[in-house]
Short mmCIF file of C-alpha atoms in Angstrom, two decimals:
data_model
loop_
_atom_site.label_atom_id
_atom_site.label_comp_id
_atom_site.label_asym_id
_atom_site.label_seq_id
_atom_site.Cartn_x
_atom_site.Cartn_y
_atom_site.Cartn_z
CA ASN A 1168 153.37 124.49 61.35
CA ALA A 1169 150.84 122.24 59.65
CA GLY A 1170 147.89 123.52 61.69
CA VAL A 1171 145.15 125.95 60.72
CA MET A 1172 146.54 129.47 60.52
CA GLN A 1173 144.61 132.67 61.05
CA ASN A 1174 145.68 136.26 60.90
CA PRO A 1175 145.62 138.71 62.36
CA ARG A 1176 145.21 137.32 65.85
CA HIS A 1177 143.86 140.61 67.12
CA LEU A 1178 142.18 143.30 65.06
CA VAL A 1179 140.86 146.66 66.21
CA ARG A 1180 138.56 148.60 63.94
CA ARG A 1181 136.53 151.76 64.38
CA ARG A 1182 132.84 151.70 63.62
CA GLY A 1183 132.26 151.96 59.87
CA GLN A 1184 135.62 150.49 58.85
CA GLU A 1185 136.18 147.19 57.09
CA ALA A 1186 137.63 144.08 58.70
CA ARG A 1187 139.39 141.34 56.73
CA LEU A 1188 140.14 138.06 58.46
CA ARG A 1189 142.32 135.42 56.83
CA CYS A 1190 142.46 131.66 57.22
CA SER A 1191 144.80 129.08 55.75
CA PRO A 1192 143.57 125.52 56.25
CA MET A 1193 145.59 122.67 57.65
CA LYS A 1194 147.92 121.01 55.16
CA GLY A 1195 145.99 118.52 53.07
CA HIS A 1196 142.62 120.10 53.91
CA SER A 1197 140.54 121.79 51.25
CA HIS A 1198 137.37 122.70 53.15
CA VAL A 1199 137.07 125.74 55.37
CA TYR A 1200 134.42 126.72 57.92
CA TRP A 1201 134.00 130.03 59.72
CA TYR A 1202 132.45 130.29 63.19
CA ARG A 1203 131.79 133.27 65.43
CA GLN A 1204 131.88 133.32 69.20
CA LEU A 1205 130.25 136.35 70.75
CA PRO A 1206 131.18 137.24 74.34
CA GLU A 1207 129.55 134.83 76.79
CA GLU A 1208 127.91 132.91 73.92
CA GLY A 1209 128.56 129.67 72.14
CA LEU A 1210 130.17 129.07 68.81
CA LYS A 1211 127.89 129.72 65.85
CA PHE A 1212 128.43 128.46 62.31
CA MET A 1213 128.69 131.15 59.68
CA VAL A 1214 129.83 129.72 56.34
CA TYR A 1215 131.37 126.64 54.69
CA LEU A 1216 133.59 126.97 51.63
CA GLN A 1217 135.60 124.88 49.26
CA LYS A 1218 138.09 126.34 46.80
CA GLU A 1219 136.24 128.90 44.66
CA ASN A 1220 132.84 127.79 46.02
CA ILE A 1221 130.58 128.82 48.85
CA ILE A 1222 128.78 125.62 49.85
CA ASP A 1223 126.67 126.76 52.80
CA GLU A 1224 126.29 130.34 54.02
CA SER A 1225 123.16 129.79 56.07
CA GLY A 1226 124.77 131.26 59.19
CA MET A 1227 126.06 134.44 57.61
CA PRO A 1228 124.33 137.72 58.39
CA LYS A 1229 122.61 138.89 55.22
CA GLU A 1230 124.30 142.27 55.13
CA ARG A 1231 127.89 143.45 55.46
CA PHE A 1232 129.42 139.96 55.72
CA SER A 1233 131.00 138.03 52.87
CA ALA A 1234 133.46 135.17 52.51
CA GLU A 1235 135.63 133.76 49.78
CA PHE A 1236 138.16 130.98 49.28
CA PRO A 1237 140.07 131.68 46.08
CA LYS A 1238 141.95 129.13 44.04
CA GLU A 1239 145.19 130.54 45.38
CA GLY A 1240 145.65 131.98 48.84
CA PRO A 1241 143.77 131.95 52.11
CA SER A 1242 140.07 132.09 52.79
CA ILE A 1243 138.91 135.59 53.69
CA LEU A 1244 136.01 136.67 55.86
CA ARG A 1245 135.14 140.28 55.14
CA ILE A 1246 133.01 142.50 57.33
CA GLN A 1247 132.08 145.86 55.89
CA GLN A 1248 131.05 148.90 57.94
CA VAL A 1249 131.70 147.17 61.25
CA VAL A 1250 129.50 147.90 64.26
CA ARG A 1251 130.17 147.28 67.94
CA GLY A 1252 128.02 144.14 67.85
CA ASP A 1253 130.57 142.58 65.47
CA SER A 1254 133.11 142.44 68.30
CA ALA A 1255 133.75 138.73 68.79
CA ALA A 1256 136.22 135.93 68.27
CA TYR A 1257 136.12 134.56 64.73
CA PHE A 1258 137.38 131.04 64.31
CA CYS A 1259 138.23 129.18 61.16
CA ALA A 1260 138.21 125.40 60.99
CA SER A 1261 139.26 123.02 58.24
CA SER A 1262 138.64 119.46 57.18
CA PRO A 1263 139.76 117.18 54.37
CA GLY A 1264 137.75 117.11 51.16
CA THR A 1265 137.53 113.34 50.97
CA GLY A 1266 137.06 110.83 53.73
CA TYR A 1267 135.32 113.44 55.83
CA SER A 1268 134.50 112.09 59.28
CA GLY A 1269 132.94 115.24 60.67
CA GLU A 1270 136.10 116.23 62.50
CA GLN A 1271 137.01 119.87 62.12
CA TYR A 1272 140.21 121.43 63.42
CA PHE A 1273 140.22 125.00 64.58
CA GLY A 1274 142.71 127.79 64.12
CA PRO A 1275 143.74 130.17 66.93
CA GLY A 1276 141.05 132.69 65.99
CA THR A 1277 140.94 136.40 65.27
CA ARG A 1278 139.64 138.59 68.06
CA LEU A 1279 137.90 141.57 66.55
CA THR A 1280 137.28 144.64 68.67
CA VAL A 1281 135.16 147.45 67.26
CA THR A 1282 135.60 150.79 68.99
CA GLN B 1445 114.21 124.89 71.75
CA LYS B 1446 117.99 124.85 71.64
CA GLU B 1447 119.44 122.31 69.23
CA VAL B 1448 122.26 121.25 71.55
CA GLU B 1449 121.90 121.69 75.28
CA GLN B 1450 124.52 121.44 77.98
CA ASN B 1451 124.52 122.28 81.66
CA SER B 1452 126.40 125.54 81.78
CA GLY B 1453 127.89 124.79 85.17
CA PRO B 1454 130.19 125.74 86.62
CA LEU B 1455 131.05 122.19 87.57
CA SER B 1456 133.68 121.74 90.26
CA VAL B 1457 135.33 118.44 91.10
CA PRO B 1458 138.31 117.63 93.31
CA GLU B 1459 141.56 116.48 91.75
CA GLY B 1460 141.50 112.75 91.03
CA ALA B 1461 137.70 112.55 90.82
CA ILE B 1462 135.56 111.70 87.81
CA ALA B 1463 134.01 114.64 85.98
CA SER B 1464 130.79 113.92 84.12
CA LEU B 1465 129.61 116.26 81.37
CA ASN B 1466 126.28 115.85 79.62
CA CYS B 1467 124.73 116.97 76.37
CA THR B 1468 121.37 116.45 74.64
CA TYR B 1469 120.52 117.24 71.04
CA SER B 1470 117.31 117.68 69.12
CA ASP B 1471 118.13 116.61 65.53
CA ARG B 1472 117.55 112.85 65.25
CA GLY B 1473 119.34 112.87 61.89
CA SER B 1474 122.66 113.71 63.55
CA GLN B 1475 125.31 111.09 62.91
CA SER B 1476 128.50 112.57 64.32
CA PHE B 1477 129.19 113.86 67.79
CA PHE B 1478 132.20 115.65 69.21
CA TRP B 1479 133.64 117.03 72.39
CA TYR B 1480 135.90 120.06 72.24
CA ARG B 1481 137.89 121.60 75.07
CA GLN B 1482 138.35 125.36 75.14
CA TYR B 1483 140.68 127.10 77.54
CA SER B 1484 139.90 130.71 78.33
CA GLY B 1485 140.96 132.96 75.46
CA LYS B 1486 141.96 130.02 73.27
CA SER B 1487 140.43 128.12 70.38
CA PRO B 1488 138.42 124.89 70.63
CA GLU B 1489 140.50 121.71 70.63
CA LEU B 1490 138.96 118.42 69.49
CA ILE B 1491 139.33 115.79 72.20
CA MET B 1492 136.77 113.09 71.32
CA SER B 1493 134.58 112.03 68.44
CA ILE B 1494 131.90 109.32 68.55
CA TYR B 1495 129.64 108.01 65.82
CA SER B 1496 127.88 104.88 67.13
CA ASN B 1497 125.96 103.99 70.26
CA GLY B 1498 127.99 102.93 73.26
CA ASP B 1499 131.25 103.97 74.82
CA LYS B 1500 134.49 105.14 73.29
CA GLU B 1501 137.56 105.43 75.46
CA ASP B 1502 140.73 107.44 74.83
CA GLY B 1503 143.10 107.69 77.75
CA ARG B 1504 141.34 109.36 80.66
CA PHE B 1505 138.38 110.35 78.46
CA THR B 1506 135.29 108.26 77.72
CA ALA B 1507 132.54 109.44 75.41
CA GLN B 1508 129.12 107.82 75.61
CA LEU B 1509 126.41 108.03 72.97
CA ASN B 1510 122.76 107.01 73.14
CA LYS B 1511 121.00 107.98 69.92
CA ALA B 1512 117.60 106.75 71.11
CA SER B 1513 117.75 109.15 74.04
CA GLN B 1514 119.58 111.81 71.96
CA TYR B 1515 122.21 112.00 74.66
CA VAL B 1516 126.00 112.33 74.61
CA SER B 1517 128.27 112.44 77.62
CA LEU B 1518 131.94 112.83 78.41
CA LEU B 1519 133.62 111.31 81.44
CA ILE B 1520 137.03 112.49 82.57
CA ARG B 1521 138.71 110.09 84.95
CA ASP B 1522 141.44 111.10 87.40
CA SER B 1523 140.67 114.78 86.78
CA GLN B 1524 143.64 117.13 86.87
CA PRO B 1525 143.76 120.90 87.43
CA SER B 1526 144.92 121.16 83.80
CA ASP B 1527 141.51 119.80 82.76
CA SER B 1528 139.91 123.04 83.99
CA ALA B 1529 138.32 124.50 80.87
CA THR B 1530 135.03 124.87 79.06
CA TYR B 1531 133.87 121.69 77.34
CA LEU B 1532 131.80 122.10 74.20
CA CYS B 1533 129.51 119.42 72.82
CA ALA B 1534 129.10 119.57 69.04
CA VAL B 1535 126.71 117.72 66.77
CA SER B 1536 127.01 117.37 63.02
CA PRO B 1537 123.83 116.61 61.07
CA SER B 1538 125.55 118.11 58.04
CA ARG B 1539 128.89 119.71 57.28
CA GLN B 1540 128.32 122.46 59.82
CA LEU B 1541 128.87 121.82 63.51
CA THR B 1542 126.18 122.87 65.97
CA PHE B 1543 127.62 123.63 69.39
CA GLY B 1544 126.15 123.69 72.84
CA SER B 1545 126.88 126.67 75.04
CA GLY B 1546 129.54 124.70 76.93
CA THR B 1547 130.08 123.46 80.48
CA GLN B 1548 132.74 125.19 82.54
CA LEU B 1549 134.74 122.65 84.53
CA THR B 1550 137.02 123.51 87.44
CA VAL B 1551 139.23 120.82 88.96
CA LEU B 1552 140.23 121.80 92.48
CA PRO B 1553 143.76 120.83 93.66
#
């Protein structure tokens, strides 16, 4: 499967716990983007990363949220001390590093439920 | 003012008809425009991209762009029940995509 991979697909956390969402970009892609889709709302940009670099985190909440894309392994979106308002679908998208046309390809998403 | 606006719908068309979806955007610096289809509970799927004024056709889909009017549209010809989904307009003034809230389309058999 050469598509964008995300895991887990579903994640249930109790309030105050930590959530870790993983994303492996499409083969040949080196740029990763995280988006959040709250219930009954549109997709909102959170963060854009290249390997070992956060390029744009203008959409990330200032507290409790962090993202990384290490040299080896998947990109990780980390949410500390989750609250019910964090319940949403989190999508990762990827694009190539060179010859970027604006097209981004989305993974299946992680649906986070905070109880 | 929302950066990307779409009619939320729902939009219902009979099978075989043309479905017309519209989108306006506020950032005149935007250069890239996309339509994504999202089935309920699934992830967005890229169906069309357009970068210059005019029409771009791909199968039953035609995207239209008018930068002067800051307007993008998507036409779906010969609509099928399988086209029933939410259609998201996305604009890219930079590396991040800005999405509209989506138009829910239902194609009635």
